[in-house]
Amino acid sequence: MIITKKLLYPAFTGEEERKLYIYLPKDYKKNTKKRYPVLYMFDGHNVFFDTDATYGKSWGLGDYLDRTKTPLIVVAIECHHGPNGERISEYSPYDFSEELFGDVTGRGDETMRYYIEELKPWVDRKYRTMPDREHTFLAGSSMGGLMALYGVFRYNDIFSKCAALSPSVFLCYKQMSDMVKNHTVARDTTIYMDMGTEEIASGYEGGTAEGFAAFGNLMFQEGYPLTMRIIPGGAHCEASWERQIPIFLPVLMHEIPEDN
């Protein structure tokens, strides 16, 4: 079951109404004593419904979760749809300057603080979650993948696992690298990161592939737990990310018991 709600989001351009999507497992209403882990996602409009997706194709995540009966709550908010790169600013943890986007003020930490201080407490009160760090995850693609990586390192006391699909690490590689070097994450942290061969072949956005490889190598050097994949035929689009759901979701759900 996917619940769609409207919320007033404190965007940096002013408070605005946005869609909040909440997926509840198939047995949520039937098994009233059961609690569930929670996956928080970015670009929520692209997660469940083709009709809401930016390019007319979503991840179709709800269909997969229903089909596999995965015991997981998913919470996702749509991004800023402004015409002047507002999404990039909202999903960048750091300031950066890049030819394609110009000078960008990174407001990603403000976004994460909203998830932690406002959204997560509300979700934990409203739904039968397992609110502890062990059962709280992040996932996203492109800029959302960058945010997932940032969140699991910067706020490792809140999030224990993340999935970063085609993450745009190259946009603020130095700052992200410094964070990895200077933040100690718990050894039970799970990090999943992937990129498609079509992205690598096309040199998507100029430096994505190089940043991806270097960042993964840095995490390996630092000894962080990482599952890293190159996807044959993978492209920078929702259709490709949907095909990775059966891969990354079991990584996040590893050792999570179905019954509790």
PDB file of C-alpha atoms in Angstrom:
ATOM      1  CA  MET A   1       0.000   0.000   0.000  1.00  0.00           C
ATOM      2  CA  ILE A   2       1.343   3.406  -1.000  1.00  0.00           C
ATOM      3  CA  ILE A   3       0.033   6.423   0.867  1.00  0.00           C
ATOM      4  CA  THR A   4       0.447   9.834  -0.746  1.00  0.00           C
ATOM      5  CA  LYS A   5       0.240  12.879   1.497  1.00  0.00           C
ATOM      6  CA  LYS A   6       0.848  16.589   1.106  1.00  0.00           C
ATOM      7  CA  LEU A   7       3.311  18.286   3.429  1.00  0.00           C
ATOM      8  CA  LEU A   8       4.640  21.803   3.823  1.00  0.00           C
ATOM      9  CA  TYR A   9       8.356  21.581   3.180  1.00  0.00           C
ATOM     10  CA  PRO A  10      10.678  24.384   4.408  1.00  0.00           C
ATOM     11  CA  ALA A  11      12.554  24.810   1.122  1.00  0.00           C
ATOM     12  CA  PHE A  12      15.340  27.378   0.951  1.00  0.00           C
ATOM     13  CA  THR A  13      13.257  29.280  -1.606  1.00  0.00           C
ATOM     14  CA  GLY A  14      10.307  29.420   0.794  1.00  0.00           C
ATOM     15  CA  GLU A  15       7.834  26.975   2.281  1.00  0.00           C
ATOM     16  CA  GLU A  16       6.137  24.899  -0.389  1.00  0.00           C
ATOM     17  CA  GLU A  17       3.700  22.018  -0.663  1.00  0.00           C
ATOM     18  CA  ARG A  18       5.237  18.705  -1.673  1.00  0.00           C
ATOM     19  CA  LYS A  19       4.148  15.104  -2.042  1.00  0.00           C
ATOM     20  CA  LEU A  20       5.222  12.607   0.584  1.00  0.00           C
ATOM     21  CA  TYR A  21       5.067   8.941  -0.394  1.00  0.00           C
ATOM     22  CA  ILE A  22       4.893   6.183   2.221  1.00  0.00           C
ATOM     23  CA  TYR A  23       4.961   2.507   1.323  1.00  0.00           C
ATOM     24  CA  LEU A  24       3.544   0.092   3.895  1.00  0.00           C
ATOM     25  CA  PRO A  25       4.167  -3.660   3.551  1.00  0.00           C
ATOM     26  CA  LYS A  26       1.373  -5.977   2.449  1.00  0.00           C
ATOM     27  CA  ASP A  27       0.926  -7.430   5.935  1.00  0.00           C
ATOM     28  CA  TYR A  28       1.056  -4.051   7.740  1.00  0.00           C
ATOM     29  CA  LYS A  29      -2.668  -3.890   8.553  1.00  0.00           C
ATOM     30  CA  LYS A  30      -3.008  -7.613   9.234  1.00  0.00           C
ATOM     31  CA  ASN A  31      -0.034  -8.044  11.565  1.00  0.00           C
ATOM     32  CA  THR A  32      -0.703  -5.183  13.975  1.00  0.00           C
ATOM     33  CA  LYS A  33       2.130  -5.972  16.380  1.00  0.00           C
ATOM     34  CA  LYS A  34       4.878  -6.182  13.807  1.00  0.00           C
ATOM     35  CA  ARG A  35       7.391  -3.362  13.359  1.00  0.00           C
ATOM     36  CA  TYR A  36       9.440  -2.638  10.263  1.00  0.00           C
ATOM     37  CA  PRO A  37      12.756  -1.125   9.172  1.00  0.00           C
ATOM     38  CA  VAL A  38      12.504   2.129   7.237  1.00  0.00           C
ATOM     39  CA  LEU A  39      14.175   3.179   4.007  1.00  0.00           C
ATOM     40  CA  TYR A  40      14.266   6.941   3.387  1.00  0.00           C
ATOM     41  CA  MET A  41      14.644   7.937  -0.270  1.00  0.00           C
ATOM     42  CA  PHE A  42      15.195  11.073  -2.313  1.00  0.00           C
ATOM     43  CA  ASP A  43      13.352  12.182  -5.483  1.00  0.00           C
ATOM     44  CA  GLY A  44      10.210  10.573  -4.113  1.00  0.00           C
ATOM     45  CA  HIS A  45       8.133  11.426  -7.191  1.00  0.00           C
ATOM     46  CA  ASN A  46      10.304   8.997  -9.205  1.00  0.00           C
ATOM     47  CA  VAL A  47      10.094   6.062  -6.800  1.00  0.00           C
ATOM     48  CA  PHE A  48       6.602   4.587  -7.198  1.00  0.00           C
ATOM     49  CA  PHE A  49       4.385   5.994  -9.956  1.00  0.00           C
ATOM     50  CA  ASP A  50       5.103   6.570 -13.638  1.00  0.00           C
ATOM     51  CA  THR A  51       2.438   9.271 -13.658  1.00  0.00           C
ATOM     52  CA  ASP A  52       4.426  11.348 -11.133  1.00  0.00           C
ATOM     53  CA  ALA A  53       7.912  10.626 -12.488  1.00  0.00           C
ATOM     54  CA  THR A  54       9.861  13.433 -14.116  1.00  0.00           C
ATOM     55  CA  TYR A  55      10.437  11.525 -17.353  1.00  0.00           C
ATOM     56  CA  GLY A  56       7.343   9.325 -17.248  1.00  0.00           C
ATOM     57  CA  LYS A  57       9.122   6.256 -15.835  1.00  0.00           C
ATOM     58  CA  SER A  58       9.476   5.458 -12.130  1.00  0.00           C
ATOM     59  CA  TRP A  59      11.420   2.813 -10.257  1.00  0.00           C
ATOM     60  CA  GLY A  60       8.192   0.874  -9.683  1.00  0.00           C
ATOM     61  CA  LEU A  61       9.480   0.088  -6.218  1.00  0.00           C
ATOM     62  CA  GLY A  62       6.064  -0.595  -4.707  1.00  0.00           C
ATOM     63  CA  ASP A  63       5.369  -3.348  -7.225  1.00  0.00           C
ATOM     64  CA  TYR A  64       8.628  -5.080  -6.347  1.00  0.00           C
ATOM     65  CA  LEU A  65       8.039  -4.806  -2.609  1.00  0.00           C
ATOM     66  CA  ASP A  66       4.509  -6.200  -2.959  1.00  0.00           C
ATOM     67  CA  ARG A  67       5.639  -9.041  -5.197  1.00  0.00           C
ATOM     68  CA  THR A  68       8.478 -10.076  -2.879  1.00  0.00           C
ATOM     69  CA  LYS A  69       6.563  -9.321   0.336  1.00  0.00           C
ATOM     70  CA  THR A  70       9.558  -7.398   1.630  1.00  0.00           C
ATOM     71  CA  PRO A  71       9.022  -6.308   5.270  1.00  0.00           C
ATOM     72  CA  LEU A  72      10.063  -2.695   4.774  1.00  0.00           C
ATOM     73  CA  ILE A  73       8.519   0.771   5.078  1.00  0.00           C
ATOM     74  CA  VAL A  74       9.695   3.261   2.445  1.00  0.00           C
ATOM     75  CA  VAL A  75       9.409   7.028   2.903  1.00  0.00           C
ATOM     76  CA  ALA A  76      10.194   9.450   0.077  1.00  0.00           C
ATOM     77  CA  ILE A  77       9.651  13.177  -0.550  1.00  0.00           C
ATOM     78  CA  GLU A  78       9.595  14.746  -3.983  1.00  0.00           C
ATOM     79  CA  CYS A  79      12.453  17.101  -4.777  1.00  0.00           C
ATOM     80  CA  HIS A  80      12.487  20.813  -5.569  1.00  0.00           C
ATOM     81  CA  HIS A  81      11.278  21.238  -9.166  1.00  0.00           C
ATOM     82  CA  GLY A  82      12.505  24.797  -9.636  1.00  0.00           C
ATOM     83  CA  PRO A  83      13.923  25.750 -13.059  1.00  0.00           C
ATOM     84  CA  ASN A  84      17.188  27.189 -11.764  1.00  0.00           C
ATOM     85  CA  GLY A  85      18.971  24.155 -10.343  1.00  0.00           C
ATOM     86  CA  GLU A  86      17.192  24.193  -7.001  1.00  0.00           C
ATOM     87  CA  ARG A  87      17.229  20.390  -6.834  1.00  0.00           C
ATOM     88  CA  ILE A  88      21.004  20.366  -7.288  1.00  0.00           C
ATOM     89  CA  SER A  89      21.412  22.810  -4.411  1.00  0.00           C
ATOM     90  CA  GLU A  90      18.973  20.930  -2.190  1.00  0.00           C
ATOM     91  CA  TYR A  91      20.754  17.627  -2.799  1.00  0.00           C
ATOM     92  CA  SER A  92      24.369  18.798  -2.691  1.00  0.00           C
ATOM     93  CA  PRO A  93      26.063  18.482   0.715  1.00  0.00           C
ATOM     94  CA  TYR A  94      28.713  21.052  -0.249  1.00  0.00           C
ATOM     95  CA  ASP A  95      29.196  24.186  -2.327  1.00  0.00           C
ATOM     96  CA  PHE A  96      30.767  23.543  -5.719  1.00  0.00           C
ATOM     97  CA  SER A  97      31.422  25.197  -9.056  1.00  0.00           C
ATOM     98  CA  GLU A  98      31.036  23.187 -12.244  1.00  0.00           C
ATOM     99  CA  GLU A  99      30.641  24.170 -15.890  1.00  0.00           C
ATOM    100  CA  LEU A 100      27.330  22.379 -16.341  1.00  0.00           C
ATOM    101  CA  PHE A 101      25.659  23.825 -13.215  1.00  0.00           C
ATOM    102  CA  GLY A 102      27.659  26.974 -12.457  1.00  0.00           C
ATOM    103  CA  ASP A 103      28.221  28.054  -8.837  1.00  0.00           C
ATOM    104  CA  VAL A 104      26.049  25.949  -6.537  1.00  0.00           C
ATOM    105  CA  THR A 105      25.352  26.541  -2.854  1.00  0.00           C
ATOM    106  CA  GLY A 106      25.158  23.170  -1.165  1.00  0.00           C
ATOM    107  CA  ARG A 107      22.128  22.823   1.077  1.00  0.00           C
ATOM    108  CA  GLY A 108      22.233  19.045   1.416  1.00  0.00           C
ATOM    109  CA  ASP A 109      22.947  19.174   5.117  1.00  0.00           C
ATOM    110  CA  GLU A 110      19.810  21.275   5.625  1.00  0.00           C
ATOM    111  CA  THR A 111      17.907  18.571   3.757  1.00  0.00           C
ATOM    112  CA  MET A 112      19.369  15.839   5.942  1.00  0.00           C
ATOM    113  CA  ARG A 113      18.567  17.787   9.091  1.00  0.00           C
ATOM    114  CA  TYR A 114      14.925  17.982   7.999  1.00  0.00           C
ATOM    115  CA  TYR A 115      14.837  14.222   7.435  1.00  0.00           C
ATOM    116  CA  ILE A 116      16.379  13.594  10.851  1.00  0.00           C
ATOM    117  CA  GLU A 117      14.709  16.263  12.974  1.00  0.00           C
ATOM    118  CA  GLU A 118      11.256  16.508  11.384  1.00  0.00           C
ATOM    119  CA  LEU A 119      10.438  13.654   9.023  1.00  0.00           C
ATOM    120  CA  LYS A 120      11.855  10.656  10.884  1.00  0.00           C
ATOM    121  CA  PRO A 121      10.316  11.539  14.285  1.00  0.00           C
ATOM    122  CA  TRP A 122       6.924  11.997  12.614  1.00  0.00           C
ATOM    123  CA  VAL A 123       7.200   8.679  10.760  1.00  0.00           C
ATOM    124  CA  ASP A 124       8.251   6.887  13.965  1.00  0.00           C
ATOM    125  CA  ARG A 125       5.229   8.288  15.814  1.00  0.00           C
ATOM    126  CA  LYS A 126       2.756   7.626  13.025  1.00  0.00           C
ATOM    127  CA  TYR A 127       3.801   4.139  11.877  1.00  0.00           C
ATOM    128  CA  ARG A 128       5.096   0.936  13.433  1.00  0.00           C
ATOM    129  CA  THR A 129       8.746   1.441  12.655  1.00  0.00           C
ATOM    130  CA  MET A 130      11.925  -0.008  14.081  1.00  0.00           C
ATOM    131  CA  PRO A 131      13.396   3.440  14.797  1.00  0.00           C
ATOM    132  CA  ASP A 132      16.896   2.415  15.864  1.00  0.00           C
ATOM    133  CA  ARG A 133      19.971   3.014  13.724  1.00  0.00           C
ATOM    134  CA  GLU A 134      20.283  -0.662  12.755  1.00  0.00           C
ATOM    135  CA  HIS A 135      16.942  -0.521  10.941  1.00  0.00           C
ATOM    136  CA  THR A 136      17.110   2.957   9.367  1.00  0.00           C
ATOM    137  CA  PHE A 137      18.441   3.234   5.787  1.00  0.00           C
ATOM    138  CA  LEU A 138      18.977   5.739   2.960  1.00  0.00           C
ATOM    139  CA  ALA A 139      18.816   5.340  -0.825  1.00  0.00           C
ATOM    140  CA  GLY A 140      18.857   7.503  -3.911  1.00  0.00           C
ATOM    141  CA  SER A 141      20.177   7.928  -7.425  1.00  0.00           C
ATOM    142  CA  SER A 142      22.356  10.579  -9.067  1.00  0.00           C
ATOM    143  CA  MET A 143      22.242  13.581  -6.680  1.00  0.00           C
ATOM    144  CA  GLY A 144      20.074  11.447  -4.385  1.00  0.00           C
ATOM    145  CA  GLY A 145      22.830   8.837  -4.403  1.00  0.00           C
ATOM    146  CA  LEU A 146      25.310  11.522  -3.376  1.00  0.00           C
ATOM    147  CA  MET A 147      22.983  12.420  -0.505  1.00  0.00           C
ATOM    148  CA  ALA A 148      22.661   8.800   0.581  1.00  0.00           C
ATOM    149  CA  LEU A 149      26.438   8.490   0.835  1.00  0.00           C
ATOM    150  CA  TYR A 150      26.746  11.779   2.676  1.00  0.00           C
ATOM    151  CA  GLY A 151      23.971  10.867   5.091  1.00  0.00           C
ATOM    152  CA  VAL A 152      25.356   7.481   6.074  1.00  0.00           C
ATOM    153  CA  PHE A 153      28.796   8.971   6.808  1.00  0.00           C
ATOM    154  CA  ARG A 154      27.807  12.287   8.348  1.00  0.00           C
ATOM    155  CA  TYR A 155      24.923  10.860  10.370  1.00  0.00           C
ATOM    156  CA  ASN A 156      26.047   7.319  10.970  1.00  0.00           C
ATOM    157  CA  ASP A 157      24.468   7.431  14.405  1.00  0.00           C
ATOM    158  CA  ILE A 158      21.079   7.624  12.642  1.00  0.00           C
ATOM    159  CA  PHE A 159      21.562   5.587   9.441  1.00  0.00           C
ATOM    160  CA  SER A 160      23.331   2.231   9.272  1.00  0.00           C
ATOM    161  CA  LYS A 161      22.942   1.432   5.561  1.00  0.00           C
ATOM    162  CA  CYS A 162      22.714   3.199   2.236  1.00  0.00           C
ATOM    163  CA  ALA A 163      22.307   2.468  -1.459  1.00  0.00           C
ATOM    164  CA  ALA A 164      23.796   5.022  -3.872  1.00  0.00           C
ATOM    165  CA  LEU A 165      22.894   4.357  -7.502  1.00  0.00           C
ATOM    166  CA  SER A 166      24.893   6.348 -10.069  1.00  0.00           C
ATOM    167  CA  PRO A 167      25.940   8.842  -7.352  1.00  0.00           C
ATOM    168  CA  SER A 168      27.174  12.265  -8.532  1.00  0.00           C
ATOM    169  CA  VAL A 169      30.221  12.172  -6.273  1.00  0.00           C
ATOM    170  CA  PHE A 170      32.411  13.985  -8.788  1.00  0.00           C
ATOM    171  CA  LEU A 171      30.611  17.291  -8.201  1.00  0.00           C
ATOM    172  CA  CYS A 172      32.145  17.682  -4.742  1.00  0.00           C
ATOM    173  CA  TYR A 173      34.723  14.920  -4.727  1.00  0.00           C
ATOM    174  CA  LYS A 174      37.294  16.593  -2.497  1.00  0.00           C
ATOM    175  CA  GLN A 175      34.791  17.406   0.263  1.00  0.00           C
ATOM    176  CA  MET A 176      33.283  13.925   0.115  1.00  0.00           C
ATOM    177  CA  SER A 177      36.742  12.353   0.202  1.00  0.00           C
ATOM    178  CA  ASP A 178      37.737  14.429   3.211  1.00  0.00           C
ATOM    179  CA  MET A 179      34.556  13.339   4.952  1.00  0.00           C
ATOM    180  CA  VAL A 180      35.339   9.658   4.343  1.00  0.00           C
ATOM    181  CA  LYS A 181      38.850  10.147   5.706  1.00  0.00           C
ATOM    182  CA  ASN A 182      37.718  12.098   8.779  1.00  0.00           C
ATOM    183  CA  HIS A 183      34.504  10.312   9.775  1.00  0.00           C
ATOM    184  CA  THR A 184      34.649   6.949  11.469  1.00  0.00           C
ATOM    185  CA  VAL A 185      31.591   4.854  10.729  1.00  0.00           C
ATOM    186  CA  ALA A 186      30.543   1.771  12.657  1.00  0.00           C
ATOM    187  CA  ARG A 187      31.794  -1.509  11.245  1.00  0.00           C
ATOM    188  CA  ASP A 188      28.263  -2.808  10.816  1.00  0.00           C
ATOM    189  CA  THR A 189      27.551  -0.040   8.291  1.00  0.00           C
ATOM    190  CA  THR A 190      26.479  -1.297   4.858  1.00  0.00           C
ATOM    191  CA  ILE A 191      27.278   0.776   1.760  1.00  0.00           C
ATOM    192  CA  TYR A 192      26.069  -0.155  -1.722  1.00  0.00           C
ATOM    193  CA  MET A 193      27.203   1.835  -4.768  1.00  0.00           C
ATOM    194  CA  ASP A 194      26.827   1.148  -8.491  1.00  0.00           C
ATOM    195  CA  MET A 195      27.165   2.654 -11.946  1.00  0.00           C
ATOM    196  CA  GLY A 196      26.236   1.513 -15.456  1.00  0.00           C
ATOM    197  CA  THR A 197      28.551   0.850 -18.378  1.00  0.00           C
ATOM    198  CA  GLU A 198      26.502   3.194 -20.585  1.00  0.00           C
ATOM    199  CA  GLU A 199      27.186   6.026 -18.148  1.00  0.00           C
ATOM    200  CA  ILE A 200      30.883   5.234 -18.167  1.00  0.00           C
ATOM    201  CA  ALA A 201      31.020   4.996 -21.963  1.00  0.00           C
ATOM    202  CA  SER A 202      29.245   8.309 -22.453  1.00  0.00           C
ATOM    203  CA  GLY A 203      31.227  10.135 -19.783  1.00  0.00           C
ATOM    204  CA  TYR A 204      27.899  11.278 -18.349  1.00  0.00           C
ATOM    205  CA  GLU A 205      28.188  14.788 -16.860  1.00  0.00           C
ATOM    206  CA  GLY A 206      31.897  14.831 -17.591  1.00  0.00           C
ATOM    207  CA  GLY A 207      33.396  13.173 -14.532  1.00  0.00           C
ATOM    208  CA  THR A 208      30.912  10.796 -12.983  1.00  0.00           C
ATOM    209  CA  ALA A 209      32.776   7.592 -13.806  1.00  0.00           C
ATOM    210  CA  GLU A 210      36.140   8.889 -12.580  1.00  0.00           C
ATOM    211  CA  GLY A 211      34.641  10.178  -9.349  1.00  0.00           C
ATOM    212  CA  PHE A 212      32.780   6.921  -8.801  1.00  0.00           C
ATOM    213  CA  ALA A 213      35.898   4.776  -9.237  1.00  0.00           C
ATOM    214  CA  ALA A 214      38.126   7.009  -7.134  1.00  0.00           C
ATOM    215  CA  PHE A 215      35.587   7.322  -4.349  1.00  0.00           C
ATOM    216  CA  GLY A 216      35.033   3.578  -4.209  1.00  0.00           C
ATOM    217  CA  ASN A 217      38.779   2.981  -4.136  1.00  0.00           C
ATOM    218  CA  LEU A 218      39.130   5.460  -1.284  1.00  0.00           C
ATOM    219  CA  MET A 219      36.489   3.652   0.751  1.00  0.00           C
ATOM    220  CA  PHE A 220      38.256   0.339   0.128  1.00  0.00           C
ATOM    221  CA  GLN A 221      41.569   1.900   1.219  1.00  0.00           C
ATOM    222  CA  GLU A 222      39.969   3.257   4.370  1.00  0.00           C
ATOM    223  CA  GLY A 223      38.579  -0.209   5.125  1.00  0.00           C
ATOM    224  CA  TYR A 224      34.896   0.688   4.929  1.00  0.00           C
ATOM    225  CA  PRO A 225      32.360  -2.047   4.124  1.00  0.00           C
ATOM    226  CA  LEU A 226      31.329  -1.521   0.512  1.00  0.00           C
ATOM    227  CA  THR A 227      29.453  -3.417  -2.174  1.00  0.00           C
ATOM    228  CA  MET A 228      30.444  -1.833  -5.483  1.00  0.00           C
ATOM    229  CA  ARG A 229      29.101  -2.832  -8.900  1.00  0.00           C
ATOM    230  CA  ILE A 230      29.517  -1.923 -12.554  1.00  0.00           C
ATOM    231  CA  ILE A 231      26.230  -2.755 -14.305  1.00  0.00           C
ATOM    232  CA  PRO A 232      26.382  -4.118 -17.866  1.00  0.00           C
ATOM    233  CA  GLY A 233      24.190  -1.901 -20.030  1.00  0.00           C
ATOM    234  CA  GLY A 234      23.278   0.309 -17.090  1.00  0.00           C
ATOM    235  CA  ALA A 235      22.263   3.891 -17.921  1.00  0.00           C
ATOM    236  CA  HIS A 236      21.528   7.066 -15.956  1.00  0.00           C
ATOM    237  CA  CYS A 237      17.758   6.659 -15.803  1.00  0.00           C
ATOM    238  CA  GLU A 238      14.929   5.261 -13.690  1.00  0.00           C
ATOM    239  CA  ALA A 239      14.433   2.224 -15.924  1.00  0.00           C
ATOM    240  CA  SER A 240      18.017   1.163 -15.253  1.00  0.00           C
ATOM    241  CA  TRP A 241      17.804   1.878 -11.531  1.00  0.00           C
ATOM    242  CA  GLU A 242      14.608  -0.168 -11.319  1.00  0.00           C
ATOM    243  CA  ARG A 243      16.533  -3.193 -12.622  1.00  0.00           C
ATOM    244  CA  GLN A 244      18.955  -2.861  -9.705  1.00  0.00           C
ATOM    245  CA  ILE A 245      16.270  -3.163  -7.016  1.00  0.00           C
ATOM    246  CA  PRO A 246      16.636  -6.970  -6.730  1.00  0.00           C
ATOM    247  CA  ILE A 247      20.361  -6.416  -6.175  1.00  0.00           C
ATOM    248  CA  PHE A 248      20.663  -3.500  -3.787  1.00  0.00           C
ATOM    249  CA  LEU A 249      17.577  -4.110  -1.654  1.00  0.00           C
ATOM    250  CA  PRO A 250      18.702  -7.572  -0.436  1.00  0.00           C
ATOM    251  CA  VAL A 251      22.046  -5.958   0.443  1.00  0.00           C
ATOM    252  CA  LEU A 252      20.240  -3.459   2.682  1.00  0.00           C
ATOM    253  CA  MET A 253      17.934  -6.126   4.123  1.00  0.00           C
ATOM    254  CA  HIS A 254      20.719  -8.609   4.821  1.00  0.00           C
ATOM    255  CA  GLU A 255      20.407 -10.041   8.346  1.00  0.00           C
ATOM    256  CA  ILE A 256      17.076  -8.283   8.905  1.00  0.00           C
ATOM    257  CA  PRO A 257      14.704 -10.987  10.172  1.00  0.00           C
ATOM    258  CA  GLU A 258      11.308 -11.214   8.466  1.00  0.00           C
ATOM    259  CA  ASP A 259       9.553 -11.697  11.796  1.00  0.00           C
ATOM    260  CA  ASN A 260      10.086  -9.587  14.908  1.00  0.00           C
TER     261      ASN A 260
END
